[in-house]
Amino acid sequence: MRALRFHRHGPPAEVLRLDDVPTPEPGPGEVRLRLTHRPLHPADLSMVRGTYGRSRDLPAVGGNEGFGVIDAVGEGVADLAVGQRAIKLGEAPTWQEAVVLPEADVFAVPDALSDTDAAQLFVNPLTAWLLHGAAPPRLGDVLVQTAGASAVARIAAQMAVRAGARAVSIVRRDDHRDRLEALGVHVVVADANTSETRAALREAVGADGAAAVFDPVAGEVGALALSALREGGTHIVYGALSGEPLPVSPAALIYRDVTVRGVWRTQWASRAPSDTIHDTLRVLTAFAVAGAYTLPVDATYDLGDATEAVGAALAHGRWGKVLLTG
Ligand SMILES: NC(=O)c1ccc[n+]([C@@H]2O[C@H](COP(=O)([O-])OP(=O)(O)OC[C@H]3O[C@@H](n4cnc5c(N)ncnc54)[C@H](OP(=O)(O)O)[C@@H]3O)[C@@H](O)[C@H]2O)c1
């Protein structure tokens, strides 16, 4: 079968190559998922570069989530059957035609959930859910986010608006203002922390300040977002898109009693009991089916077109994910 692998770390478009590997057979208690849709996430590309918080033995297959159909079932599997639509949980890689998984690492999805929504359920909606769990913006609160057009930020914003909070998102380009506003998001365009951008953000947030910041950028833009936190507010860093540290003034910590912390879905998913993960995914599935958040796709590429797919995933101004099919 085909597998998109890297034999060394480096720029994804350079080091990813399509290899022919043996098709795995499920053992007792395992099933084989024939994958058809797999996103390219920033963390996936970071893992290929060798800069992610976890690494795989080389040569390694890329990717961390995917949707498909069960096409083989091992002995003793009770609750899953051939033909069932499902997604992969756990840490097995997905940029390959098939993956063998223990039963607990398979989440069967209902027919009402589309293939492309299912393919994106385990990473970004779950991350948005965990961010809300860590610092829930409540009725009347303000949530400030950086990288406001990113998938996680869009989902978290839709969840905040549903909770009766106000969502203010900082974006570095104005391409998606109309789409974000249609989701109920107030847009602030800024890529620096200046007196002008702080004033614009303050105006959008209001005099009471923000209850929470969800920040995958850090650096100056993170500091800008942090400047809008109210006393006792929480700033969660969950990405490092700027490549810069988050500068935090002692005054923010002392006089405004601000909390700065991180959230990492990968760690949560590797530590949470299987039942908790399945229950959480059932909730996220119900929300997706009800249209409570959306998971648009920007483009799809065959597994064999990795260079083009990586180029599309790294392009600026995307609205939605790039998926690998085939
Ligand atoms: N901690 C966790 O558990 C966890 C889980 C999921 C995701 N994440 C992280 O969350 C971030 C977003 O992931 P995603 O899948 O939602 O992203 P995505 O949908 O692929 O979109 C990336 C977005 O980030 C923007 N961006 C990139 N670099 C930026 C910068 N330096 N300053 C401001 N904006 C920038 C892009 O804007 P342009 O269009 O302008 O380029 C784009 O809107 C990533 O860092 C990812 O690793 C963390």
PDB file of N, CA, C and O and ligand atoms in Angstrom, residues 40-43 123-124 127 147 149-154 172-173 216-217 221 238-242 263-266 313 315-318 320-321, ligand 1:
ATOM      1  N   LEU A  40      -3.850  17.890   6.676  1.00  0.00           N
ATOM      2  CA  LEU A  40      -2.459  18.301   6.942  1.00  0.00           C
ATOM      3  C   LEU A  40      -2.535  19.449   7.930  1.00  0.00           C
ATOM      4  O   LEU A  40      -2.939  20.564   7.570  1.00  0.00           O
ATOM      5  N   HIS A  41      -2.161  19.181   9.169  1.00  0.00           N
ATOM      6  CA  HIS A  41      -2.216  20.201  10.209  1.00  0.00           C
ATOM      7  C   HIS A  41      -0.836  20.827  10.407  1.00  0.00           C
ATOM      8  O   HIS A  41       0.185  20.175  10.128  1.00  0.00           O
ATOM      9  N   PRO A  42      -0.792  22.059  10.967  1.00  0.00           N
ATOM     10  CA  PRO A  42       0.518  22.652  11.292  1.00  0.00           C
ATOM     11  C   PRO A  42       1.375  21.706  12.143  1.00  0.00           C
ATOM     12  O   PRO A  42       2.583  21.585  11.919  1.00  0.00           O
ATOM     13  N   ALA A  43       0.759  20.997  13.104  1.00  0.00           N
ATOM     14  CA  ALA A  43       1.548  20.098  13.964  1.00  0.00           C
ATOM     15  C   ALA A  43       2.114  18.929  13.164  1.00  0.00           C
ATOM     16  O   ALA A  43       3.212  18.432  13.468  1.00  0.00           O
ATOM     17  N   VAL A 123      -8.808  16.469  16.067  1.00  0.00           N
ATOM     18  CA  VAL A 123      -7.749  17.418  16.432  1.00  0.00           C
ATOM     19  C   VAL A 123      -8.332  18.791  16.778  1.00  0.00           C
ATOM     20  O   VAL A 123      -8.283  19.222  17.933  1.00  0.00           O
ATOM     21  N   ASN A 124      -8.908  19.480  15.810  1.00  0.00           N
ATOM     22  CA  ASN A 124      -9.236  20.882  16.093  1.00  0.00           C
ATOM     23  C   ASN A 124     -10.504  21.094  16.918  1.00  0.00           C
ATOM     24  O   ASN A 124     -10.476  21.874  17.870  1.00  0.00           O
ATOM     25  N   THR A 127      -9.501  20.290  20.383  1.00  0.00           N
ATOM     26  CA  THR A 127      -8.654  21.339  20.964  1.00  0.00           C
ATOM     27  C   THR A 127      -9.506  22.524  21.417  1.00  0.00           C
ATOM     28  O   THR A 127      -9.334  23.040  22.534  1.00  0.00           O
ATOM     29  N   ALA A 147      -4.612  34.481  15.546  1.00  0.00           N
ATOM     30  CA  ALA A 147      -4.788  33.621  14.357  1.00  0.00           C
ATOM     31  C   ALA A 147      -6.276  33.318  14.183  1.00  0.00           C
ATOM     32  O   ALA A 147      -6.687  32.159  14.041  1.00  0.00           O
ATOM     33  N   ALA A 149      -8.484  33.368  11.953  1.00  0.00           N
ATOM     34  CA  ALA A 149      -9.082  32.618  10.843  1.00  0.00           C
ATOM     35  C   ALA A 149      -8.660  31.152  10.850  1.00  0.00           C
ATOM     36  O   ALA A 149      -9.081  30.383   9.988  1.00  0.00           O
ATOM     37  N   SER A 150      -7.847  30.753  11.833  1.00  0.00           N
ATOM     38  CA  SER A 150      -7.424  29.341  11.897  1.00  0.00           C
ATOM     39  C   SER A 150      -8.619  28.462  12.262  1.00  0.00           C
ATOM     40  O   SER A 150      -9.625  28.935  12.809  1.00  0.00           O
ATOM     41  N   ALA A 151      -8.484  27.180  11.987  1.00  0.00           N
ATOM     42  CA  ALA A 151      -9.599  26.260  12.245  1.00  0.00           C
ATOM     43  C   ALA A 151      -9.960  26.237  13.728  1.00  0.00           C
ATOM     44  O   ALA A 151     -11.136  26.342  14.097  1.00  0.00           O
ATOM     45  N   VAL A 152      -8.951  26.099  14.599  1.00  0.00           N
ATOM     46  CA  VAL A 152      -9.251  26.032  16.036  1.00  0.00           C
ATOM     47  C   VAL A 152      -9.960  27.313  16.477  1.00  0.00           C
ATOM     48  O   VAL A 152     -10.974  27.268  17.201  1.00  0.00           O
ATOM     49  N   ALA A 153      -9.434  28.473  16.049  1.00  0.00           N
ATOM     50  CA  ALA A 153     -10.029  29.750  16.491  1.00  0.00           C
ATOM     51  C   ALA A 153     -11.464  29.891  15.999  1.00  0.00           C
ATOM     52  O   ALA A 153     -12.336  30.383  16.734  1.00  0.00           O
ATOM     53  N   ARG A 154     -11.732  29.450  14.780  1.00  0.00           N
ATOM     54  CA  ARG A 154     -13.106  29.568  14.258  1.00  0.00           C
ATOM     55  C   ARG A 154     -14.058  28.692  15.066  1.00  0.00           C
ATOM     56  O   ARG A 154     -15.174  29.105  15.394  1.00  0.00           O
ATOM     57  N   ARG A 172      -4.049  38.627  10.936  1.00  0.00           N
ATOM     58  CA  ARG A 172      -3.008  39.475  10.359  1.00  0.00           C
ATOM     59  C   ARG A 172      -3.351  39.920   8.940  1.00  0.00           C
ATOM     60  O   ARG A 172      -2.649  40.737   8.358  1.00  0.00           O
ATOM     61  N   ARG A 173      -4.398  39.361   8.360  1.00  0.00           N
ATOM     62  CA  ARG A 173      -4.851  39.803   7.031  1.00  0.00           C
ATOM     63  C   ARG A 173      -6.368  39.887   7.058  1.00  0.00           C
ATOM     64  O   ARG A 173      -7.026  39.178   7.819  1.00  0.00           O
ATOM     65  N   PRO A 216      -2.567  30.856  19.644  1.00  0.00           N
ATOM     66  CA  PRO A 216      -1.622  29.922  19.028  1.00  0.00           C
ATOM     67  C   PRO A 216      -0.444  30.632  18.362  1.00  0.00           C
ATOM     68  O   PRO A 216       0.303  30.000  17.623  1.00  0.00           O
ATOM     69  N   VAL A 217      -0.302  31.952  18.604  1.00  0.00           N
ATOM     70  CA  VAL A 217       0.734  32.724  17.899  1.00  0.00           C
ATOM     71  C   VAL A 217       1.898  33.088  18.817  1.00  0.00           C
ATOM     72  O   VAL A 217       3.055  32.961  18.457  1.00  0.00           O
ATOM     73  N   VAL A 221       2.052  39.466  18.889  1.00  0.00           N
ATOM     74  CA  VAL A 221       0.593  39.386  18.742  1.00  0.00           C
ATOM     75  C   VAL A 221      -0.036  38.770  19.990  1.00  0.00           C
ATOM     76  O   VAL A 221      -1.093  39.200  20.452  1.00  0.00           O
ATOM     77  N   TYR A 238      -1.461  27.848  22.930  1.00  0.00           N
ATOM     78  CA  TYR A 238      -1.584  26.460  22.468  1.00  0.00           C
ATOM     79  C   TYR A 238      -0.864  26.237  21.145  1.00  0.00           C
ATOM     80  O   TYR A 238      -0.984  25.164  20.534  1.00  0.00           O
ATOM     81  N   GLY A 239      -0.115  27.238  20.684  1.00  0.00           N
ATOM     82  CA  GLY A 239       0.683  27.097  19.469  1.00  0.00           C
ATOM     83  C   GLY A 239       1.779  28.142  19.507  1.00  0.00           C
ATOM     84  O   GLY A 239       1.793  29.013  20.391  1.00  0.00           O
ATOM     85  N   ALA A 240       2.698  28.049  18.554  1.00  0.00           N
ATOM     86  CA  ALA A 240       3.835  28.982  18.536  1.00  0.00           C
ATOM     87  C   ALA A 240       4.060  29.450  17.105  1.00  0.00           C
ATOM     88  O   ALA A 240       5.181  29.420  16.593  1.00  0.00           O
ATOM     89  N   LEU A 241       2.963  29.885  16.447  1.00  0.00           N
ATOM     90  CA  LEU A 241       3.053  30.206  15.020  1.00  0.00           C
ATOM     91  C   LEU A 241       4.051  31.325  14.723  1.00  0.00           C
ATOM     92  O   LEU A 241       4.646  31.348  13.660  1.00  0.00           O
ATOM     93  N   SER A 242       4.242  32.256  15.667  1.00  0.00           N
ATOM     94  CA  SER A 242       5.185  33.357  15.413  1.00  0.00           C
ATOM     95  C   SER A 242       6.629  32.883  15.545  1.00  0.00           C
ATOM     96  O   SER A 242       7.546  33.551  15.079  1.00  0.00           O
ATOM     97  N   VAL A 263      -2.218  24.513  26.750  1.00  0.00           N
ATOM     98  CA  VAL A 263      -3.122  23.361  26.562  1.00  0.00           C
ATOM     99  C   VAL A 263      -2.545  22.545  25.415  1.00  0.00           C
ATOM    100  O   VAL A 263      -2.140  23.111  24.389  1.00  0.00           O
ATOM    101  N   TRP A 264      -2.470  21.224  25.598  1.00  0.00           N
ATOM    102  CA  TRP A 264      -1.953  20.351  24.528  1.00  0.00           C
ATOM    103  C   TRP A 264      -2.881  19.157  24.380  1.00  0.00           C
ATOM    104  O   TRP A 264      -2.926  18.282  25.231  1.00  0.00           O
ATOM    105  N   ARG A 265      -3.613  19.159  23.279  1.00  0.00           N
ATOM    106  CA  ARG A 265      -4.585  18.088  23.010  1.00  0.00           C
ATOM    107  C   ARG A 265      -3.917  16.714  22.971  1.00  0.00           C
ATOM    108  O   ARG A 265      -4.464  15.720  23.464  1.00  0.00           O
ATOM    109  N   THR A 266      -2.738  16.644  22.360  1.00  0.00           N
ATOM    110  CA  THR A 266      -2.050  15.360  22.223  1.00  0.00           C
ATOM    111  C   THR A 266      -1.826  14.722  23.596  1.00  0.00           C
ATOM    112  O   THR A 266      -2.039  13.517  23.781  1.00  0.00           O
ATOM    113  N   ALA A 313      -1.154  23.735   2.022  1.00  0.00           N
ATOM    114  CA  ALA A 313      -1.335  23.839   3.481  1.00  0.00           C
ATOM    115  C   ALA A 313      -0.543  25.007   4.051  1.00  0.00           C
ATOM    116  O   ALA A 313      -0.950  25.603   5.052  1.00  0.00           O
ATOM    117  N   ALA A 315       0.120  27.785   2.358  1.00  0.00           N
ATOM    118  CA  ALA A 315      -0.252  29.040   1.695  1.00  0.00           C
ATOM    119  C   ALA A 315      -1.023  29.942   2.669  1.00  0.00           C
ATOM    120  O   ALA A 315      -1.754  29.465   3.525  1.00  0.00           O
ATOM    121  N   HIS A 316      -0.827  31.242   2.533  1.00  0.00           N
ATOM    122  CA  HIS A 316      -1.552  32.196   3.375  1.00  0.00           C
ATOM    123  C   HIS A 316      -2.979  32.367   2.874  1.00  0.00           C
ATOM    124  O   HIS A 316      -3.261  32.214   1.685  1.00  0.00           O
ATOM    125  N   GLY A 317      -3.862  32.707   3.792  1.00  0.00           N
ATOM    126  CA  GLY A 317      -5.218  33.076   3.415  1.00  0.00           C
ATOM    127  C   GLY A 317      -6.155  31.905   3.183  1.00  0.00           C
ATOM    128  O   GLY A 317      -7.226  32.081   2.608  1.00  0.00           O
ATOM    129  N   ARG A 318      -5.768  30.702   3.648  1.00  0.00           N
ATOM    130  CA  ARG A 318      -6.695  29.565   3.520  1.00  0.00           C
ATOM    131  C   ARG A 318      -7.925  29.774   4.378  1.00  0.00           C
ATOM    132  O   ARG A 318      -7.866  30.384   5.436  1.00  0.00           O
ATOM    133  N   GLY A 320     -10.086  26.952   5.725  1.00  0.00           N
ATOM    134  CA  GLY A 320     -10.370  25.518   5.781  1.00  0.00           C
ATOM    135  C   GLY A 320      -9.104  24.711   5.578  1.00  0.00           C
ATOM    136  O   GLY A 320      -8.039  25.241   5.246  1.00  0.00           O
ATOM    137  N   LYS A 321      -9.244  23.415   5.765  1.00  0.00           N
ATOM    138  CA  LYS A 321      -8.101  22.506   5.772  1.00  0.00           C
ATOM    139  C   LYS A 321      -7.777  21.965   4.393  1.00  0.00           C
ATOM    140  O   LYS A 321      -8.659  21.827   3.544  1.00  0.00           O
TER     141      LYS A 321
HETATM  142  N1  LIG B   1      -1.972  22.721  21.566  1.00  0.00           N
HETATM  143  C1  LIG B   1      -2.774  21.927  20.858  1.00  0.00           C
HETATM  144  O1  LIG B   1      -3.254  20.917  21.361  1.00  0.00           O
HETATM  145  C2  LIG B   1      -3.101  22.279  19.435  1.00  0.00           C
HETATM  146  C3  LIG B   1      -4.081  21.547  18.753  1.00  0.00           C
HETATM  147  C4  LIG B   1      -4.432  21.950  17.439  1.00  0.00           C
HETATM  148  C5  LIG B   1      -3.749  23.021  16.852  1.00  0.00           C
HETATM  149  N2  LIG B   1      -2.767  23.642  17.552  1.00  0.00           N
HETATM  150  C6  LIG B   1      -2.028  24.773  16.979  1.00  0.00           C
HETATM  151  O2  LIG B   1      -2.950  25.795  16.699  1.00  0.00           O
HETATM  152  C7  LIG B   1      -2.470  26.550  15.601  1.00  0.00           C
HETATM  153  C8  LIG B   1      -3.598  26.674  14.575  1.00  0.00           C
HETATM  154  O3  LIG B   1      -3.868  25.375  14.043  1.00  0.00           O
HETATM  155  P1  LIG B   1      -5.048  25.211  12.995  1.00  0.00           P
HETATM  156  O4  LIG B   1      -5.041  23.813  12.535  1.00  0.00           O
HETATM  157  O5  LIG B   1      -6.275  25.800  13.564  1.00  0.00           O
HETATM  158  O6  LIG B   1      -4.491  26.197  11.850  1.00  0.00           O
HETATM  159  P2  LIG B   1      -4.965  26.364  10.341  1.00  0.00           P
HETATM  160  O7  LIG B   1      -6.415  26.186  10.229  1.00  0.00           O
HETATM  161  O8  LIG B   1      -4.064  25.526   9.503  1.00  0.00           O
HETATM  162  O9  LIG B   1      -4.650  27.904  10.078  1.00  0.00           O
HETATM  163  C9  LIG B   1      -3.433  28.510  10.410  1.00  0.00           C
HETATM  164  C10 LIG B   1      -3.757  29.982  10.608  1.00  0.00           C
HETATM  165  O10 LIG B   1      -2.703  30.589  11.340  1.00  0.00           O
HETATM  166  C11 LIG B   1      -2.406  31.829  10.758  1.00  0.00           C
HETATM  167  N3  LIG B   1      -1.012  32.139  11.037  1.00  0.00           N
HETATM  168  C12 LIG B   1       0.067  31.411  10.685  1.00  0.00           C
HETATM  169  N4  LIG B   1       1.186  31.994  11.148  1.00  0.00           N
HETATM  170  C13 LIG B   1       0.800  33.125  11.788  1.00  0.00           C
HETATM  171  C14 LIG B   1       1.502  34.163  12.460  1.00  0.00           C
HETATM  172  N5  LIG B   1       2.828  34.152  12.576  1.00  0.00           N
HETATM  173  N6  LIG B   1       0.784  35.180  12.985  1.00  0.00           N
HETATM  174  C15 LIG B   1      -0.559  35.187  12.886  1.00  0.00           C
HETATM  175  N7  LIG B   1      -1.280  34.230  12.256  1.00  0.00           N
HETATM  176  C16 LIG B   1      -0.595  33.217  11.717  1.00  0.00           C
HETATM  177  C17 LIG B   1      -2.689  31.642   9.296  1.00  0.00           C
HETATM  178  O11 LIG B   1      -2.937  32.898   8.746  1.00  0.00           O
HETATM  179  P3  LIG B   1      -2.484  33.300   7.260  1.00  0.00           P
HETATM  180  O12 LIG B   1      -3.605  32.848   6.360  1.00  0.00           O
HETATM  181  O13 LIG B   1      -2.338  34.763   7.368  1.00  0.00           O
HETATM  182  O14 LIG B   1      -1.181  32.593   6.974  1.00  0.00           O
HETATM  183  C18 LIG B   1      -3.939  30.756   9.337  1.00  0.00           C
HETATM  184  O15 LIG B   1      -5.106  31.539   9.465  1.00  0.00           O
HETATM  185  C19 LIG B   1      -1.217  25.830  15.102  1.00  0.00           C
HETATM  186  O16 LIG B   1      -0.090  26.438  15.693  1.00  0.00           O
HETATM  187  C20 LIG B   1      -1.393  24.436  15.653  1.00  0.00           C
HETATM  188  O17 LIG B   1      -0.161  23.773  15.807  1.00  0.00           O
HETATM  189  C21 LIG B   1      -2.440  23.301  18.818  1.00  0.00           C
END
